[in-house]
PDB file of C-alpha atoms in Angstrom:
ATOM      1  CA  MET A   1      92.919  50.083 120.851  1.00  0.00           C
ATOM      2  CA  GLY A   2      94.600  47.890 118.506  1.00  0.00           C
ATOM      3  CA  LEU A   3      91.432  47.137 116.432  1.00  0.00           C
ATOM      4  CA  GLU A   4      90.978  50.659 116.017  1.00  0.00           C
ATOM      5  CA  HIS A   5      94.480  51.068 114.771  1.00  0.00           C
ATOM      6  CA  PHE A   6      93.876  48.072 112.322  1.00  0.00           C
ATOM      7  CA  ALA A   7      90.879  49.774 110.826  1.00  0.00           C
ATOM      8  CA  LEU A   8      92.278  52.974 110.758  1.00  0.00           C
ATOM      9  CA  ALA A   9      95.314  51.586 108.697  1.00  0.00           C
ATOM     10  CA  LEU A  10      93.009  49.484 106.274  1.00  0.00           C
ATOM     11  CA  SER A  11      90.383  52.273 105.581  1.00  0.00           C
ATOM     12  CA  ASN A  12      93.282  54.640 104.230  1.00  0.00           C
ATOM     13  CA  THR A  13      94.343  52.091 101.349  1.00  0.00           C
ATOM     14  CA  ASN A  14      92.753  51.407  97.989  1.00  0.00           C
ATOM     15  CA  ARG A  15      95.034  48.401  97.777  1.00  0.00           C
ATOM     16  CA  LEU A  16      93.157  46.257 100.056  1.00  0.00           C
ATOM     17  CA  LEU A  17      91.424  43.811  97.734  1.00  0.00           C
ATOM     18  CA  HIS A  18      90.814  40.655  99.804  1.00  0.00           C
ATOM     19  CA  LEU A  19      89.744  40.787 103.669  1.00  0.00           C
ATOM     20  CA  ASP A  20      89.435  37.752 105.545  1.00  0.00           C
ATOM     21  CA  ILE A  21      88.560  38.517 109.201  1.00  0.00           C
ATOM     22  CA  SER A  22      86.533  35.425 109.823  1.00  0.00           C
ATOM     23  CA  GLU A  23      86.410  33.153 112.882  1.00  0.00           C
ATOM     24  CA  ASN A  24      87.291  36.338 115.307  1.00  0.00           C
ATOM     25  CA  ASP A  25      83.953  36.556 117.287  1.00  0.00           C
ATOM     26  CA  LEU A  26      84.290  40.128 117.159  1.00  0.00           C
ATOM     27  CA  GLY A  27      80.723  40.630 117.913  1.00  0.00           C
ATOM     28  CA  PRO A  28      78.541  43.905 117.118  1.00  0.00           C
ATOM     29  CA  LYS A  29      80.525  46.333 119.221  1.00  0.00           C
ATOM     30  CA  ASN A  30      84.126  45.532 117.958  1.00  0.00           C
ATOM     31  CA  PHE A  31      82.687  45.041 114.249  1.00  0.00           C
ATOM     32  CA  SER A  32      81.442  48.607 114.402  1.00  0.00           C
ATOM     33  CA  LEU A  33      85.054  49.837 114.902  1.00  0.00           C
ATOM     34  CA  ILE A  34      86.028  48.410 111.694  1.00  0.00           C
ATOM     35  CA  GLN A  35      83.215  49.507 109.569  1.00  0.00           C
ATOM     36  CA  LYS A  36      85.087  52.666 108.272  1.00  0.00           C
ATOM     37  CA  ILE A  37      87.280  50.035 106.486  1.00  0.00           C
ATOM     38  CA  PHE A  38      84.405  49.020 104.276  1.00  0.00           C
ATOM     39  CA  LYS A  39      83.132  52.759 103.985  1.00  0.00           C
ATOM     40  CA  HIS A  40      86.401  54.218 102.634  1.00  0.00           C
ATOM     41  CA  ASN A  41      87.553  51.241 100.571  1.00  0.00           C
ATOM     42  CA  ASN A  42      85.439  50.355  97.674  1.00  0.00           C
ATOM     43  CA  LYS A  43      88.022  48.105  95.922  1.00  0.00           C
ATOM     44  CA  ILE A  44      87.531  45.128  98.092  1.00  0.00           C
ATOM     45  CA  ILE A  45      86.645  41.859  95.919  1.00  0.00           C
ATOM     46  CA  HIS A  46      86.663  39.231  98.644  1.00  0.00           C
ATOM     47  CA  LEU A  47      85.161  39.913 101.843  1.00  0.00           C
ATOM     48  CA  ASN A  48      84.865  37.007 104.638  1.00  0.00           C
ATOM     49  CA  ILE A  49      83.464  38.164 107.853  1.00  0.00           C
ATOM     50  CA  ALA A  50      82.042  34.575 108.767  1.00  0.00           C
ATOM     51  CA  ASP A  51      82.016  33.752 112.337  1.00  0.00           C
ATOM     52  CA  THR A  52      82.359  37.209 113.569  1.00  0.00           C
ATOM     53  CA  LYS A  53      79.200  37.269 115.447  1.00  0.00           C
ATOM     54  CA  ILE A  54      77.639  40.501 113.920  1.00  0.00           C
ATOM     55  CA  ASP A  55      74.122  41.051 114.152  1.00  0.00           C
ATOM     56  CA  GLY A  56      71.252  42.798 112.010  1.00  0.00           C
ATOM     57  CA  LYS A  57      72.110  46.423 112.696  1.00  0.00           C
ATOM     58  CA  GLU A  58      75.876  45.887 111.927  1.00  0.00           C
ATOM     59  CA  THR A  59      74.629  44.110 108.838  1.00  0.00           C
ATOM     60  CA  ILE A  60      72.643  47.079 107.814  1.00  0.00           C
ATOM     61  CA  LYS A  61      75.677  49.401 108.213  1.00  0.00           C
ATOM     62  CA  LEU A  62      77.945  47.039 106.397  1.00  0.00           C
ATOM     63  CA  CYS A  63      75.610  46.751 103.451  1.00  0.00           C
ATOM     64  CA  GLU A  64      75.338  50.561 103.314  1.00  0.00           C
ATOM     65  CA  ASN A  65      79.277  50.953 103.127  1.00  0.00           C
ATOM     66  CA  LEU A  66      79.277  48.216 100.670  1.00  0.00           C
ATOM     67  CA  ARG A  67      76.750  49.836  98.382  1.00  0.00           C
ATOM     68  CA  LEU A  68      79.154  51.757  96.365  1.00  0.00           C
ATOM     69  CA  ASN A  69      81.532  48.951  95.985  1.00  0.00           C
ATOM     70  CA  THR A  70      81.384  47.982  92.133  1.00  0.00           C
ATOM     71  CA  ASN A  71      84.260  45.320  92.676  1.00  0.00           C
ATOM     72  CA  LEU A  72      82.807  43.015  95.415  1.00  0.00           C
ATOM     73  CA  LYS A  73      82.386  39.528  93.960  1.00  0.00           C
ATOM     74  CA  TYR A  74      82.532  37.294  97.231  1.00  0.00           C
ATOM     75  CA  LEU A  75      80.747  38.008 100.494  1.00  0.00           C
ATOM     76  CA  TYR A  76      80.666  35.643 103.417  1.00  0.00           C
ATOM     77  CA  LEU A  77      78.637  36.015 106.535  1.00  0.00           C
ATOM     78  CA  ARG A  78      78.274  32.376 107.594  1.00  0.00           C
ATOM     79  CA  ASN A  79      77.305  31.735 111.338  1.00  0.00           C
ATOM     80  CA  CYS A  80      76.452  35.506 111.979  1.00  0.00           C
ATOM     81  CA  ASP A  81      73.196  36.425 113.638  1.00  0.00           C
ATOM     82  CA  ILE A  82      72.133  38.756 110.966  1.00  0.00           C
ATOM     83  CA  GLY A  83      68.488  37.868 111.145  1.00  0.00           C
ATOM     84  CA  ASP A  84      65.533  39.181 108.998  1.00  0.00           C
ATOM     85  CA  GLN A  85      66.804  42.604 109.426  1.00  0.00           C
ATOM     86  CA  GLY A  86      70.177  41.830 108.131  1.00  0.00           C
ATOM     87  CA  SER A  87      68.715  39.811 105.443  1.00  0.00           C
ATOM     88  CA  ASP A  88      66.613  42.887 104.132  1.00  0.00           C
ATOM     89  CA  ALA A  89      69.703  44.836 104.067  1.00  0.00           C
ATOM     90  CA  ILE A  90      71.536  41.929 102.037  1.00  0.00           C
ATOM     91  CA  ALA A  91      68.361  41.719  99.763  1.00  0.00           C
ATOM     92  CA  ASN A  92      68.907  45.638  98.962  1.00  0.00           C
ATOM     93  CA  LEU A  93      72.524  45.021  98.208  1.00  0.00           C
ATOM     94  CA  ILE A  94      71.964  42.270  95.947  1.00  0.00           C
ATOM     95  CA  ASN A  95      69.368  44.652  94.126  1.00  0.00           C
ATOM     96  CA  GLN A  96      72.011  47.403  93.813  1.00  0.00           C
ATOM     97  CA  ASN A  97      75.419  45.181  93.234  1.00  0.00           C
ATOM     98  CA  LYS A  98      75.834  43.649  89.857  1.00  0.00           C
ATOM     99  CA  THR A  99      79.260  42.155  90.492  1.00  0.00           C
ATOM    100  CA  LEU A 100      78.498  39.807  93.512  1.00  0.00           C
ATOM    101  CA  VAL A 101      78.657  36.388  92.396  1.00  0.00           C
ATOM    102  CA  GLU A 102      78.973  34.476  95.635  1.00  0.00           C
ATOM    103  CA  LEU A 103      77.033  34.919  98.911  1.00  0.00           C
ATOM    104  CA  GLU A 104      77.204  32.894 102.062  1.00  0.00           C
ATOM    105  CA  ILE A 105      74.652  33.411 104.593  1.00  0.00           C
ATOM    106  CA  PHE A 106      74.414  30.016 106.159  1.00  0.00           C
ATOM    107  CA  ASN A 107      73.004  29.790 109.707  1.00  0.00           C
ATOM    108  CA  CYS A 108      72.442  33.381 109.971  1.00  0.00           C
ATOM    109  CA  GLY A 109      69.141  33.248 111.803  1.00  0.00           C
ATOM    110  CA  ILE A 110      67.157  34.190 108.740  1.00  0.00           C
ATOM    111  CA  THR A 111      63.495  33.237 108.867  1.00  0.00           C
ATOM    112  CA  GLU A 112      60.382  33.258 106.294  1.00  0.00           C
ATOM    113  CA  GLN A 113      60.445  36.993 106.203  1.00  0.00           C
ATOM    114  CA  GLY A 114      64.170  37.256 105.483  1.00  0.00           C
ATOM    115  CA  GLY A 115      63.800  34.488 102.697  1.00  0.00           C
ATOM    116  CA  THR A 116      61.088  36.502 101.181  1.00  0.00           C
ATOM    117  CA  PHE A 117      63.298  39.610 101.063  1.00  0.00           C
ATOM    118  CA  LEU A 118      66.045  37.433  99.383  1.00  0.00           C
ATOM    119  CA  GLY A 119      63.873  35.723  96.990  1.00  0.00           C
ATOM    120  CA  HIS A 120      62.503  39.133  95.742  1.00  0.00           C
ATOM    121  CA  SER A 121      65.796  40.460  95.229  1.00  0.00           C
ATOM    122  CA  LEU A 122      67.043  37.476  93.294  1.00  0.00           C
ATOM    123  CA  LYS A 123      64.304  37.920  90.763  1.00  0.00           C
ATOM    124  CA  THR A 124      66.045  40.937  89.402  1.00  0.00           C
ATOM    125  CA  ASN A 125      69.772  40.266  90.158  1.00  0.00           C
ATOM    126  CA  PHE A 126      71.148  37.731  87.764  1.00  0.00           C
ATOM    127  CA  CYS A 127      74.757  37.871  88.944  1.00  0.00           C
ATOM    128  CA  ILE A 128      74.672  35.557  92.077  1.00  0.00           C
ATOM    129  CA  GLU A 129      76.040  32.040  90.834  1.00  0.00           C
ATOM    130  CA  LYS A 130      76.712  30.501  93.977  1.00  0.00           C
ATOM    131  CA  LEU A 131      74.601  30.995  97.238  1.00  0.00           C
ATOM    132  CA  SER A 132      74.676  29.248 100.737  1.00  0.00           C
ATOM    133  CA  ILE A 133      71.374  29.744 102.697  1.00  0.00           C
ATOM    134  CA  GLY A 134      71.400  26.552 104.641  1.00  0.00           C
ATOM    135  CA  ASP A 135      70.478  26.057 108.249  1.00  0.00           C
ATOM    136  CA  ASN A 136      68.087  29.072 108.227  1.00  0.00           C
ATOM    137  CA  LYS A 137      64.453  28.961 108.774  1.00  0.00           C
ATOM    138  CA  ILE A 138      63.186  29.876 105.357  1.00  0.00           C
ATOM    139  CA  ASN A 139      59.950  28.400 103.864  1.00  0.00           C
ATOM    140  CA  ARG A 140      59.912  26.065 101.001  1.00  0.00           C
ATOM    141  CA  LYS A 141      58.284  28.371  98.629  1.00  0.00           C
ATOM    142  CA  ASP A 142      61.120  30.985  99.132  1.00  0.00           C
ATOM    143  CA  VAL A 143      63.857  28.302  99.054  1.00  0.00           C
ATOM    144  CA  GLU A 144      62.415  27.137  95.609  1.00  0.00           C
ATOM    145  CA  GLN A 145      62.244  30.860  94.273  1.00  0.00           C
ATOM    146  CA  ILE A 146      65.784  31.482  95.462  1.00  0.00           C
ATOM    147  CA  GLN A 147      67.094  28.188  93.941  1.00  0.00           C
ATOM    148  CA  GLN A 148      65.317  29.007  90.624  1.00  0.00           C
ATOM    149  CA  SER A 149      67.011  32.364  90.456  1.00  0.00           C
ATOM    150  CA  VAL A 150      70.577  31.035  91.252  1.00  0.00           C
ATOM    151  CA  ILE A 151      69.914  28.207  88.757  1.00  0.00           C
ATOM    152  CA  PHE A 152      69.077  30.628  86.075  1.00  0.00           C
ATOM    153  CA  ASN A 153      72.094  32.772  86.751  1.00  0.00           C
ATOM    154  CA  THR A 154      74.551  29.874  86.322  1.00  0.00           C
TER     155      THR A 154
END
């Protein structure tokens, strides 16, 4: 009940610019309750949801909700089990979002397929300056492509 009230209160304001709900071990079910914050508030600049244990399905919803946010600069998803499904959603967000400069997807269960999604998206997005992708199972070729893209952006 408290989480629903929290989400409702924060979804009805455009004054929320920075949100850090990291290290709360929310999981997919509880995280789905707060998705309305991101759907209705497109002013968030800094979003830290690291260690909330969300999955690929919730990452897809999150990225759909963030699609209209033209202010988002920092997105942290460290230690969330987004997998390749979430990686694909993030790659699509990267393609659409031209303000995101920092992305942390360290230890997110991303494999070669997800690395390919990210590598392709970074070929056309020249905004990302800092990217943390360590502790995933991405192949060497995609890691090199991702590194070259980020180096080119800085």
